[in-house]
Coordinates of C-alpha atoms and ligand atoms in Angstrom, one line a residue:
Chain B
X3 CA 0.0 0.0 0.0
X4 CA 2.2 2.9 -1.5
X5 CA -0.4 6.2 -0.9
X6 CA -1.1 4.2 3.1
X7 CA 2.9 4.7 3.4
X8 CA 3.2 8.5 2.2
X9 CA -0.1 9.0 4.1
X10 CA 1.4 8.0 7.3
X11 CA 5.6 9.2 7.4
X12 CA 6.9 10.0 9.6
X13 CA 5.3 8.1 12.0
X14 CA 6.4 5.2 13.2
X15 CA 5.4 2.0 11.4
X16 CA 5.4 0.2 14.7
X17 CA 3.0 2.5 15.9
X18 CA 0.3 2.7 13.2
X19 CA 0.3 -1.1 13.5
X20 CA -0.8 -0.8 17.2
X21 CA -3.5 2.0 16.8
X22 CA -4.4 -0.4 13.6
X23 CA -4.7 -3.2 15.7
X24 CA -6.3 -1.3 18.8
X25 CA -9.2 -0.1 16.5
X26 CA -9.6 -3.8 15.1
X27 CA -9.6 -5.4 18.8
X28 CA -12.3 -3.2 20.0
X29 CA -14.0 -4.2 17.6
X30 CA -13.5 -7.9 17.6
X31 CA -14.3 -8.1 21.5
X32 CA -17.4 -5.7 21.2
X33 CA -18.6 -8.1 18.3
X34 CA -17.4 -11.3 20.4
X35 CA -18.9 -10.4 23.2
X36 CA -22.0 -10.1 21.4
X37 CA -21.7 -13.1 19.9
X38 CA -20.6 -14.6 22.9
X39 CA -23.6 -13.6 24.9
X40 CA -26.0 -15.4 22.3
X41 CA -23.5 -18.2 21.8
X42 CA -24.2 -18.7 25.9
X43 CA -28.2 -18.6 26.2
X44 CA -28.5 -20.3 22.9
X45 CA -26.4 -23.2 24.6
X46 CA -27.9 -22.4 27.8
X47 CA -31.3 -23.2 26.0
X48 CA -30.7 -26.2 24.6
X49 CA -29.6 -28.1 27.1
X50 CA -32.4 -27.3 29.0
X51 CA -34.2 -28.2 25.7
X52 CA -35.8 -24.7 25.5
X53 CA -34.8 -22.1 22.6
X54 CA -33.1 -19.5 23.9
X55 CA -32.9 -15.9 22.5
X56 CA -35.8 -16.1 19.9
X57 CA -38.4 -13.8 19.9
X58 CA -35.9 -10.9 18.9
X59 CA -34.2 -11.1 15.6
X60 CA -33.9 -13.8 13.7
X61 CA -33.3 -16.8 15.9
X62 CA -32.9 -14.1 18.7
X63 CA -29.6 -12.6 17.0
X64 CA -30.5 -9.0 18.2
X65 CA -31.5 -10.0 21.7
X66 CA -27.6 -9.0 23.1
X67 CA -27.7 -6.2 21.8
X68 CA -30.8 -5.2 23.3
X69 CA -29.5 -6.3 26.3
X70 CA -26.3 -4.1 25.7
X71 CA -28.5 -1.4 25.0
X72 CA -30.5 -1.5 28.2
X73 CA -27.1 -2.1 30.2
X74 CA -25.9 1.5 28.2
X75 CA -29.2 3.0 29.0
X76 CA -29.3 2.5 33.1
X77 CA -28.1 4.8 35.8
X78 CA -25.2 4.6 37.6
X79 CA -25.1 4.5 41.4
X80 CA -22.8 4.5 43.4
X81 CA -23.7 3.0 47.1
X82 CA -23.9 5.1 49.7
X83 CA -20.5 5.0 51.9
X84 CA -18.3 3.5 48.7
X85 CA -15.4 5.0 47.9
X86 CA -16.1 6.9 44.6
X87 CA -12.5 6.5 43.3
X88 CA -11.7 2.7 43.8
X89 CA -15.4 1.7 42.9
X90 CA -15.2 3.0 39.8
X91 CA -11.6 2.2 38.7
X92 CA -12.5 -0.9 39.1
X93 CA -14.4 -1.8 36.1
X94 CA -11.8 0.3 33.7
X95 CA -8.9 -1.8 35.3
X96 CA -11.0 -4.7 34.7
X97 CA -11.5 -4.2 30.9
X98 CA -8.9 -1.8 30.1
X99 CA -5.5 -4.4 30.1
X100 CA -8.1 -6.7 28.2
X101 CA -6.2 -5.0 24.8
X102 CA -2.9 -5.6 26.0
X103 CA -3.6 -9.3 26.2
X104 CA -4.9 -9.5 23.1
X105 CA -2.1 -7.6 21.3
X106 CA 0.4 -10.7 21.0
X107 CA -2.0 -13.1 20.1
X108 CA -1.4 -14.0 16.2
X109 CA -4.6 -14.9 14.8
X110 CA -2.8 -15.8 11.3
X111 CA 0.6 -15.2 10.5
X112 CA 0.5 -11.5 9.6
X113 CA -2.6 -10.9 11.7
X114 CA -1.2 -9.7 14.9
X115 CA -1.1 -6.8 16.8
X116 CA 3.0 -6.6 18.0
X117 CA 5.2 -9.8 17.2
X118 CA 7.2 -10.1 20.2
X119 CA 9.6 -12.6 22.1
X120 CA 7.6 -12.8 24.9
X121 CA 3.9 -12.8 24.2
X122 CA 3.6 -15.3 26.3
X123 CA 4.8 -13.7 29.8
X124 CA 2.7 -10.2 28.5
X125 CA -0.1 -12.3 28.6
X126 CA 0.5 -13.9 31.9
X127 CA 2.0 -10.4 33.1
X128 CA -1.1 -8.6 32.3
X129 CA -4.0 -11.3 32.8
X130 CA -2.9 -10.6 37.0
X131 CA -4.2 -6.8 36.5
X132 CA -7.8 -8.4 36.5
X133 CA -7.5 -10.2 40.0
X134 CA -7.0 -6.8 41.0
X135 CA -9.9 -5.1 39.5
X136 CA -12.2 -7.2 41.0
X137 CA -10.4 -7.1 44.8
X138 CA -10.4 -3.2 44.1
X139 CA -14.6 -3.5 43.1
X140 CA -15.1 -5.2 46.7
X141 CA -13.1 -3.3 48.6
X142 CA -15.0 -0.5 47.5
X143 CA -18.5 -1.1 47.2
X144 CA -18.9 -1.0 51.0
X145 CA -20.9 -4.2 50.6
X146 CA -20.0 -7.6 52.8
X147 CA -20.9 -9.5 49.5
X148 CA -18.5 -7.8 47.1
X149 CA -15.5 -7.7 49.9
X150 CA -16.1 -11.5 50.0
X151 CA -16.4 -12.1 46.2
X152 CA -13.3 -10.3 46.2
X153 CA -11.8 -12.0 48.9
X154 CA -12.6 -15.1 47.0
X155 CA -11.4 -14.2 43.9
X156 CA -8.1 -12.9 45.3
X157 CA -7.4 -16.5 46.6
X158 CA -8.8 -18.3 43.8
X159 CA -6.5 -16.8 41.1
X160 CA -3.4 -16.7 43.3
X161 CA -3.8 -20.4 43.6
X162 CA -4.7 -21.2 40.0
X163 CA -2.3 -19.3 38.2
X164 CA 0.4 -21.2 39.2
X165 CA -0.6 -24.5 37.8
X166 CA -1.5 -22.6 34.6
X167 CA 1.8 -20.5 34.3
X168 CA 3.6 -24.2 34.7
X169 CA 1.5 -25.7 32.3
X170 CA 2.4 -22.7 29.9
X171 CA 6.0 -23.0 30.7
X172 CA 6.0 -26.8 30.0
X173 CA 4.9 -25.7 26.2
X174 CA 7.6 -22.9 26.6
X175 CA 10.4 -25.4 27.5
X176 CA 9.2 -27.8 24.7
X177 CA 9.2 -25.4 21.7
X178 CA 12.1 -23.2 23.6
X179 CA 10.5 -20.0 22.8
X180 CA 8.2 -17.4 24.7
X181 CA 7.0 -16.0 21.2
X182 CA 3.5 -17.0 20.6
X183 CA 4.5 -17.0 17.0
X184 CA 7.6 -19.0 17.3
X185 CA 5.3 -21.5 18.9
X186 CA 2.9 -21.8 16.4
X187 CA 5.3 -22.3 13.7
X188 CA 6.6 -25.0 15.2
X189 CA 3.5 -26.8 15.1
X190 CA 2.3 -28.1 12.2
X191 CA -1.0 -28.5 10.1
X192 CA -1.9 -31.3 11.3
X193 CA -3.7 -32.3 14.5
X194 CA -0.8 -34.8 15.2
X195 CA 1.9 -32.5 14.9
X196 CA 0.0 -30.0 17.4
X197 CA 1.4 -29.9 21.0
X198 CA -1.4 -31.1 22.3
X199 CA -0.6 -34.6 21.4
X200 CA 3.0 -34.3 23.0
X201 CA 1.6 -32.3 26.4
X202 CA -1.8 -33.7 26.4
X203 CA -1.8 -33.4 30.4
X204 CA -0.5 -29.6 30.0
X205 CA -3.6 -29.1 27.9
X206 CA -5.9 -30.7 30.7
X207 CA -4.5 -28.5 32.8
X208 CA -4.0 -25.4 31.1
X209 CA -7.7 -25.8 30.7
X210 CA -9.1 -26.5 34.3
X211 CA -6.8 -23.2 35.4
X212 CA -8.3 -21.1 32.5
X213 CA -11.6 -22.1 33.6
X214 CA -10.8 -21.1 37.1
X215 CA -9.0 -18.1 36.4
X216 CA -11.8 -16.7 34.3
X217 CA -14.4 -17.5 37.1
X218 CA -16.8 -19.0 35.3
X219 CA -18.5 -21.8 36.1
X220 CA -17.8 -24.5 38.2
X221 CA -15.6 -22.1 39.6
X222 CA -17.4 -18.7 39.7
X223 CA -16.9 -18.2 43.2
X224 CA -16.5 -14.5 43.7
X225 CA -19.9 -13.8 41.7
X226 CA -21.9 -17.4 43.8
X227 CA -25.3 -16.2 43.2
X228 CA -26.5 -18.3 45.6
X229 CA -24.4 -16.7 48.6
X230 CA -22.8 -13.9 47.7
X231 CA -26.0 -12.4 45.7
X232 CA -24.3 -11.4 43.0
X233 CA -20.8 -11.1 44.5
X234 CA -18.1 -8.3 43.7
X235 CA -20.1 -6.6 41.3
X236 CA -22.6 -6.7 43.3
X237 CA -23.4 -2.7 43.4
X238 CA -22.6 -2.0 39.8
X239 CA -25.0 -1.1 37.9
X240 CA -25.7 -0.1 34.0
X241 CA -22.3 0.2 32.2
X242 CA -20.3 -0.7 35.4
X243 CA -21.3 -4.1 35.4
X244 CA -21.6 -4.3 31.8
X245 CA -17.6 -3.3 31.7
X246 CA -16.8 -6.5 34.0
X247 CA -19.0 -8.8 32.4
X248 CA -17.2 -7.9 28.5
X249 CA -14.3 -8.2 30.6
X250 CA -15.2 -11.7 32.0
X251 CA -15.9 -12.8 27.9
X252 CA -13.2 -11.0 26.8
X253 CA -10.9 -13.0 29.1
X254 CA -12.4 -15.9 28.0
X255 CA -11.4 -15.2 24.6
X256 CA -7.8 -14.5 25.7
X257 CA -7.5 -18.1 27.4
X258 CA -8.7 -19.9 24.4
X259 CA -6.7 -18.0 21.6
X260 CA -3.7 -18.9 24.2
X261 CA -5.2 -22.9 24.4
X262 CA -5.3 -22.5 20.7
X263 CA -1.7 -21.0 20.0
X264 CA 0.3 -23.3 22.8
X265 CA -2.2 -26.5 22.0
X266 CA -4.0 -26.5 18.7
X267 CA -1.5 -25.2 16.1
X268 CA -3.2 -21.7 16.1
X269 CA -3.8 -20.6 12.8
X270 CA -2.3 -23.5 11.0
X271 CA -5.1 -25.3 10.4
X272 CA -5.6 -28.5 8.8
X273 CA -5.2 -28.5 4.9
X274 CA -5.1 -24.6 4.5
X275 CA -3.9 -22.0 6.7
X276 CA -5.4 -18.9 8.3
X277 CA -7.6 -17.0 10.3
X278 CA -10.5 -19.0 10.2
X279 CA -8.6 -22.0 11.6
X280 CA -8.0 -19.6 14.4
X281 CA -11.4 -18.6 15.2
X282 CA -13.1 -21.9 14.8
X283 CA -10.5 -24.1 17.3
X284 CA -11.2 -20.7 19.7
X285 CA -14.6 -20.9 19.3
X286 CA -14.5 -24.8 19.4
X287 CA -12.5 -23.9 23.1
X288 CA -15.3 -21.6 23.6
X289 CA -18.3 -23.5 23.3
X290 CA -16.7 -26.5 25.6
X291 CA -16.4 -23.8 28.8
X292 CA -20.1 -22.7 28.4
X293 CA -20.9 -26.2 28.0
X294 CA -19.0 -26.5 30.8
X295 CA -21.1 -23.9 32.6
X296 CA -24.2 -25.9 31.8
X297 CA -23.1 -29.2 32.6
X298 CA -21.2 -28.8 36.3
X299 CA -22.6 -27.2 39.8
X300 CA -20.3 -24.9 41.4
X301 CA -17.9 -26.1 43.8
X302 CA -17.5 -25.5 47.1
X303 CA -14.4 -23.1 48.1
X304 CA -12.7 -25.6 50.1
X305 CA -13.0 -28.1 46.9
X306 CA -11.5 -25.5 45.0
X307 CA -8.8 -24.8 47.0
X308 CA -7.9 -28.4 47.4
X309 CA -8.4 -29.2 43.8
X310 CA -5.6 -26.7 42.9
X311 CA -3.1 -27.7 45.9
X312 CA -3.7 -31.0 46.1
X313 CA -4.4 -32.1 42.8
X314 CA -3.3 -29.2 39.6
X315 CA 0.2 -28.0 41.3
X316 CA 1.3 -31.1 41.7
X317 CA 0.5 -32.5 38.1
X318 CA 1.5 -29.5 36.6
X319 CA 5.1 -29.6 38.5
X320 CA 5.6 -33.8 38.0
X321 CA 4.4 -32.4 33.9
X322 CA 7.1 -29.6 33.9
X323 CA 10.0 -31.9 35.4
X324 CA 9.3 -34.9 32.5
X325 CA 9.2 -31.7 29.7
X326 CA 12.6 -30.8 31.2
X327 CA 13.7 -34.1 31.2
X328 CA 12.8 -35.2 27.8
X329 CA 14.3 -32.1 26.1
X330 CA 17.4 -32.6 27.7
X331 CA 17.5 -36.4 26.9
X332 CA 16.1 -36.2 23.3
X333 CA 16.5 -32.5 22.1
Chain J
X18 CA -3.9 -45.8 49.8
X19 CA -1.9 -43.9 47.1
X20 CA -3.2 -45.6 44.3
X21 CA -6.9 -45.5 45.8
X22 CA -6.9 -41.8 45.7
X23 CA -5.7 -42.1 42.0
X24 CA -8.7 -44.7 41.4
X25 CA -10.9 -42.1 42.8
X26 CA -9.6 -39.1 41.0
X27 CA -10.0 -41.1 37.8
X28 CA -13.8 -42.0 38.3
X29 CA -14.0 -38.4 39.3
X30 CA -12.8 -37.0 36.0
X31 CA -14.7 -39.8 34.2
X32 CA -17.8 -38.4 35.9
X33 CA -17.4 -35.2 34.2
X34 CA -17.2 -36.7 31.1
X35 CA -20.4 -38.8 31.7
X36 CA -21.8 -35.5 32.9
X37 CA -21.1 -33.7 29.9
X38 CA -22.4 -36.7 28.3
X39 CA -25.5 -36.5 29.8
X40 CA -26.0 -32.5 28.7
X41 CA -24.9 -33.0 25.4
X42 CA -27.8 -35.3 24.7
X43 CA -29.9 -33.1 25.8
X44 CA -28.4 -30.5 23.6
X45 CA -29.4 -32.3 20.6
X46 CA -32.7 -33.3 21.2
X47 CA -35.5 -32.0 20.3
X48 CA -37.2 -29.1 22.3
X49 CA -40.0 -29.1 24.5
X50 CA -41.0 -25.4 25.3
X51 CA -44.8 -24.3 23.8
X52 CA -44.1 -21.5 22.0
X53 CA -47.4 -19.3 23.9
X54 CA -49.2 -17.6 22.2
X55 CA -48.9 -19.5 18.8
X56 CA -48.9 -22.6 20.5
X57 CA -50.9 -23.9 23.7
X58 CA -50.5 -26.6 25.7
X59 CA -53.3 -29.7 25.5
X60 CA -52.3 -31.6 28.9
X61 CA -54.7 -29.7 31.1
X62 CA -56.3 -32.4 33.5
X63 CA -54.3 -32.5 36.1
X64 CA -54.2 -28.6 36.3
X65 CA -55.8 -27.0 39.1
X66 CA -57.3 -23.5 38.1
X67 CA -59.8 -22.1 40.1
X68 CA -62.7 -24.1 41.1
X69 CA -65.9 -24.6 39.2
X70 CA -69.4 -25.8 39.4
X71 CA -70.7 -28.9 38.2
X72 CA -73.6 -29.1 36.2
X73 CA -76.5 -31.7 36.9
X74 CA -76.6 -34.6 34.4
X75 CA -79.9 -33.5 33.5
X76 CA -80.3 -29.8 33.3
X77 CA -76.9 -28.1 32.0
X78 CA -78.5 -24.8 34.2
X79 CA -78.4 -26.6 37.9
X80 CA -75.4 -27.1 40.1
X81 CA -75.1 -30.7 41.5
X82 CA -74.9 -29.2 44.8
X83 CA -77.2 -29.8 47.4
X84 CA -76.3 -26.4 49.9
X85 CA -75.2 -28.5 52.2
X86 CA -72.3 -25.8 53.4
X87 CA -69.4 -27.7 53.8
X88 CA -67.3 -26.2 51.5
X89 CA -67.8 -23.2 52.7
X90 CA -67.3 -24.3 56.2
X91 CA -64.0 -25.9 55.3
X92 CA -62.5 -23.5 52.9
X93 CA -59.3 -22.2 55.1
X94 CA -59.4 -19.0 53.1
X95 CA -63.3 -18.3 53.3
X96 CA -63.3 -17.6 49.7
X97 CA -67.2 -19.5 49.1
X98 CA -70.0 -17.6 50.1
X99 CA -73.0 -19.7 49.5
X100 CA -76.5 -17.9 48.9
X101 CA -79.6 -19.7 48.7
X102 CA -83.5 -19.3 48.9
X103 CA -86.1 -21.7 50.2
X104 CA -89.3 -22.2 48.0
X105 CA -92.3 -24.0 49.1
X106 CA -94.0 -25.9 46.4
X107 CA -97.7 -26.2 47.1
X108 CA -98.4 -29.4 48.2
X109 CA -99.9 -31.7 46.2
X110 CA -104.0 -32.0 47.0
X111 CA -104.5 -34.7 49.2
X112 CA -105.7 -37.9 47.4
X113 CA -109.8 -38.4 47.9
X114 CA -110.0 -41.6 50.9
X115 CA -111.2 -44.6 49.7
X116 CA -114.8 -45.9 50.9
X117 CA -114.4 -47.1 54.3
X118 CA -111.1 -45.4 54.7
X119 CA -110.0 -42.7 57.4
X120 CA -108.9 -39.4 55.6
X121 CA -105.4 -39.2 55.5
X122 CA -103.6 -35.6 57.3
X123 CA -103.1 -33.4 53.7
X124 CA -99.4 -33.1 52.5
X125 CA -97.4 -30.8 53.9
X126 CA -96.1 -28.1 51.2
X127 CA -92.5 -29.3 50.3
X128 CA -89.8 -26.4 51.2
X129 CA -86.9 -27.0 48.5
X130 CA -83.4 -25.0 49.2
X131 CA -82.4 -23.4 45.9
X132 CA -79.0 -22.3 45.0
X133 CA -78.8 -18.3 44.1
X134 CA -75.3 -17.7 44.0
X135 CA -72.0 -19.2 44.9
X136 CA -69.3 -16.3 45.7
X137 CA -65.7 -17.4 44.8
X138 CA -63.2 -15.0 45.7
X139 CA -60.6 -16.5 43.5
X140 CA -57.9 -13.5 45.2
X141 CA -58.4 -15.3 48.8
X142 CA -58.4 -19.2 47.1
X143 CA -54.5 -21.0 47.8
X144 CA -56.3 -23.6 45.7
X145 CA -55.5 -26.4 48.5
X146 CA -58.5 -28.3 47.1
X147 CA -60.5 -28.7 50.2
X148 CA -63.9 -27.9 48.6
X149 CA -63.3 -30.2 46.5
X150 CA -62.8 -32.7 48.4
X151 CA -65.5 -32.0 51.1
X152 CA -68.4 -31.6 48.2
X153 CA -70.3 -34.8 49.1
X154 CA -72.0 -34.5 45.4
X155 CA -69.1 -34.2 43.4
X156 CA -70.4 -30.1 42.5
X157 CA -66.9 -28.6 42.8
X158 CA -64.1 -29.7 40.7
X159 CA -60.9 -27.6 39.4
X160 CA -61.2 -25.3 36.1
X161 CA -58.7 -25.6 33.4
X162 CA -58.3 -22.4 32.3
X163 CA -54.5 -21.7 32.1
X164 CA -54.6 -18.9 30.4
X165 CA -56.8 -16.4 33.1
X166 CA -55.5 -13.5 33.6
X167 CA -56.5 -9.6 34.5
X168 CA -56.0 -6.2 35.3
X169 CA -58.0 -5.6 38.7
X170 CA -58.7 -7.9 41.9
X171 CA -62.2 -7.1 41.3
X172 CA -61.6 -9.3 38.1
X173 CA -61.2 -12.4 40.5
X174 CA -64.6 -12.4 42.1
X175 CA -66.7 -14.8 40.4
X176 CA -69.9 -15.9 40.2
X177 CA -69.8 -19.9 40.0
X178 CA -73.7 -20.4 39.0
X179 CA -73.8 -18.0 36.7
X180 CA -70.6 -19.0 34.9
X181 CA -72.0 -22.6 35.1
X182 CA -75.2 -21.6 33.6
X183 CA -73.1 -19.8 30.7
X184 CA -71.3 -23.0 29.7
X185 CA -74.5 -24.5 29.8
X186 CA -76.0 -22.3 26.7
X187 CA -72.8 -23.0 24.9
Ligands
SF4_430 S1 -59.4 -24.6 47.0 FE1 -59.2 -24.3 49.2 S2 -58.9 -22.1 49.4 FE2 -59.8 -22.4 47.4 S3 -61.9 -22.2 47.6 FE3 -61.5 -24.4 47.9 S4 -61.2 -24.7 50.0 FE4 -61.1 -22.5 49.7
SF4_431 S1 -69.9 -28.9 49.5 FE1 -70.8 -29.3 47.5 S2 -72.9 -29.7 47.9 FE2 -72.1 -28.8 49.7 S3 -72.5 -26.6 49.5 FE3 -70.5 -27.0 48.7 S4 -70.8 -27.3 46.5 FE4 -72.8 -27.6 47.5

């Protein structure tokens, strides 16, 4: 693109590729969250062997987005006694390093927001900042729910990022390379030359740990409707809960485009390459933790807890030792 | 001991899978809901809508009933109020005695209890079904209209007889 390159001198190539890629994220999560929303009751419904979404739009297709527009549309309170500042930080820091995760992540091979050597600890790096949101939301709201949903939440992704930074490094030590590109090049088209075949127990855990780091269900602790009424976003209203609810889909995304990358061979797909390949293994990823969601009751924290010490550090240690192993012995 | 906890942790995760199993058939079968208002639902005879009167097997018009009170006296609620008027039919003239007989004491006139109107304030009902069950007669049984609704409590007062007698014309 000649008249694109005059247009733009003097500035930085490096830099118009972020804004570029800024633009074309918010877009892609606004749409996915969307989609993700409808994607969620439609499975929802189903299971239950009811439609879903379908008396707005065509199959209910317009239903989240009256939904967004209701969320847009509602006041905002803030609760009497909360600290103004923190409680509404909160939802920005929540959504706000969602971009930042999304930036590495190559969704085919010239698709990607900045090719870096370490996409892999910015992800990790950044996916911490939302831990924080939420413990800032519950501090905040002056409200014995949302400090305990925070609370929660605070221990629960402590604990399960651990296992799911070992299962990551496991890949890392494998393919010897932090870059999610390098990684996906490695692997190749087919679904036995993806990693998953050679760190199948990384995936498993990768995936419980994603799960549980996203809060969603079975582990959706810090928002247990059933004890903690609606837990740390308990006193948002309108756009404030809407922020952390993109945020919780948004996050969602992030961990299955990283599944897909570390696991699935990314954008190399079977037969042809490209984006598609991408988006459909993400989506597959997708659909598996609603149907998750539908399928499981929440656990109790004490289960959780145990689950990770007792059961995901462990594995994920014993899996990290053998990966070192083996690529000393055969590499 | 080590390798029972692995045996356990096994069926564990293998119970997920069943469970998934389990949802995912559900999934892809067919659905169930009746799509109100372009579809309604046929299985009504075991739903309990308000109660109604039952008609005599040979006048559409009457109520079974024989004002005997006890649904009224058993309602918890006190949702029936029964109103009713006593008739006397003129007795019948007393037969001529036979030749050689003693006249016979002329009929009393009969007094017959008529229903005028059966109050059912449908607001007050929890429909616990103890009409129902008290009506020696069989009179009462449960409506099946699913579909009642309205805008005022006034709305839920009914008039038993004269929605019986309505059905009847129909
Ligand atoms: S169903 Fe129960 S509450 Fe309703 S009218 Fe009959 S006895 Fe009263
Ligand atoms: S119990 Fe039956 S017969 Fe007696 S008053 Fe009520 S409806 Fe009539």
């Amino acid at each position: 693109m000649p008249d694109m390159n005059t247009l733009l001198a003097g500035i930085p190539a490096e830099l118009t590729r972020l804004v570029l890629a800024l633009i074309g994220l918010m877009a892609f999560i606004g749409l996915n969250g969307l989609a993700l929303v409808w994607v969620e009751r439609k499975v929802a419904g189903h299971v239950q062997r009811r439609p879903g979404p379908y008396e707005v739009g065509p199959f209910g297709l317009i239903q989240p987005i009256v939904d967004a527009v209701k969320l847009v549309g509602k006041q905002l309170a803030t609760p009497a006694g909360a600290d103004k500042f923190l409680f509404w930080l909160a939802p920005l820091l929540s959504f706000l390093p969602i971009f930042l995760l999304f930036i590495p992540i190559p969704f085919s091979e010239n698709l990607v927001g900045l090719n870096t050597n370490l996409g892999v600890l910015l992800i990790l790096a950044f996916a911490g900042l939302n831990v924080l949101a939420l413990c800032l939301a519950g501090w905040g709201q002056n409200n014995k729910w949302g400090l305990l949903g925070a609370g929660r939440a605070v221990a629960q992704s402590v604990a399960y990022e651990i296992p799911l930074l070992l299962a990551v490094l496991a890949v890392s030590f494998q393919t010897g390379s932090l870059s999610l590109a390098e990684i996906t090049a490695k692997q190749g088209a087919w679904p036995w030359q993806w990693n998953i075949v050679v760190q199948p127990l990384a995936f498993f855990l990768y995936f419980i740990c994603a799960v549980a780091e996203t809060n969603r269900a079975p582990f959706d602790l810090p928002e247990a409707e059933s004890e903690l009424t609606a837990g740390f976003h308990t006193e948002y209203s309108g756009m404030g809960f809407g922020l952390f609810f993109l945020a919780e889909y948004a996050n969602m995304i992030v961990v299955c485009s990283v599944a897909t990358v570390l696991f699935l061979g990314g954008w190399q797909g079977p037969v042809e390459p490209g984006w598609w390949w991408f988006l459909i293994k993400m989506y597959a990823l997708l659909v598996v933790i609603i149907w998750f969601r539908w399928t499981y009751p929440r656990v109790r924290f004490d289960q959780l807890l145990n689950l990770n010490w007792k059961w995901l550090l462990p594995l994920s240690m014993v899996n990290l030792l053998a990966t070192a192993f083996a690529v000393k012995l055969f590499a | 001991m080590i390798s029972q906890t692995f045996k356990e942790a096994v069926s564990a995760v293998w119970s997920m899978v069943v469970g998934l199993k389990v949802t995912g058939r559900n999934f892809l079968q067919p659905q169930i809901t009746v799509h109100y208002p372009r579809q309604v639902v046929t299985n009504l005879d075991t739903y309990r809508g308000h109660i109604e009167l039952v008609a005599k097997d040979e006048d559409p018009f009457k109520a079974k009933c024989i004002l005997c009170g006890q649904c009224e006296n058993n309602c918890p609620s006190g949702c029936i109020t029964i109103e009713s008027v006593t008739r006397e039919t003129p007795a019948p003239p007393a037969p001529e005695p036979a030749p050689g007989e003693e006249a016979k004491p002329a009929p009393k006139p009969k007094k017959v209890k008529e229903l005028t109107q059966f109050m059912l304030d449908y607001n007050l009902c929890s429909l616990c079904g103890l009409c129902v069950q008290h009506c020696p007669v069989d009179s009462l049984r449960f409506s099946t209209d699913v579909y009642l609704a309205g805008f005022s409590r006034g709305e839920f007062e009914f008039e038993l007889l004269e929605m019986l007698q309505k059905r009847g014309k129909k």
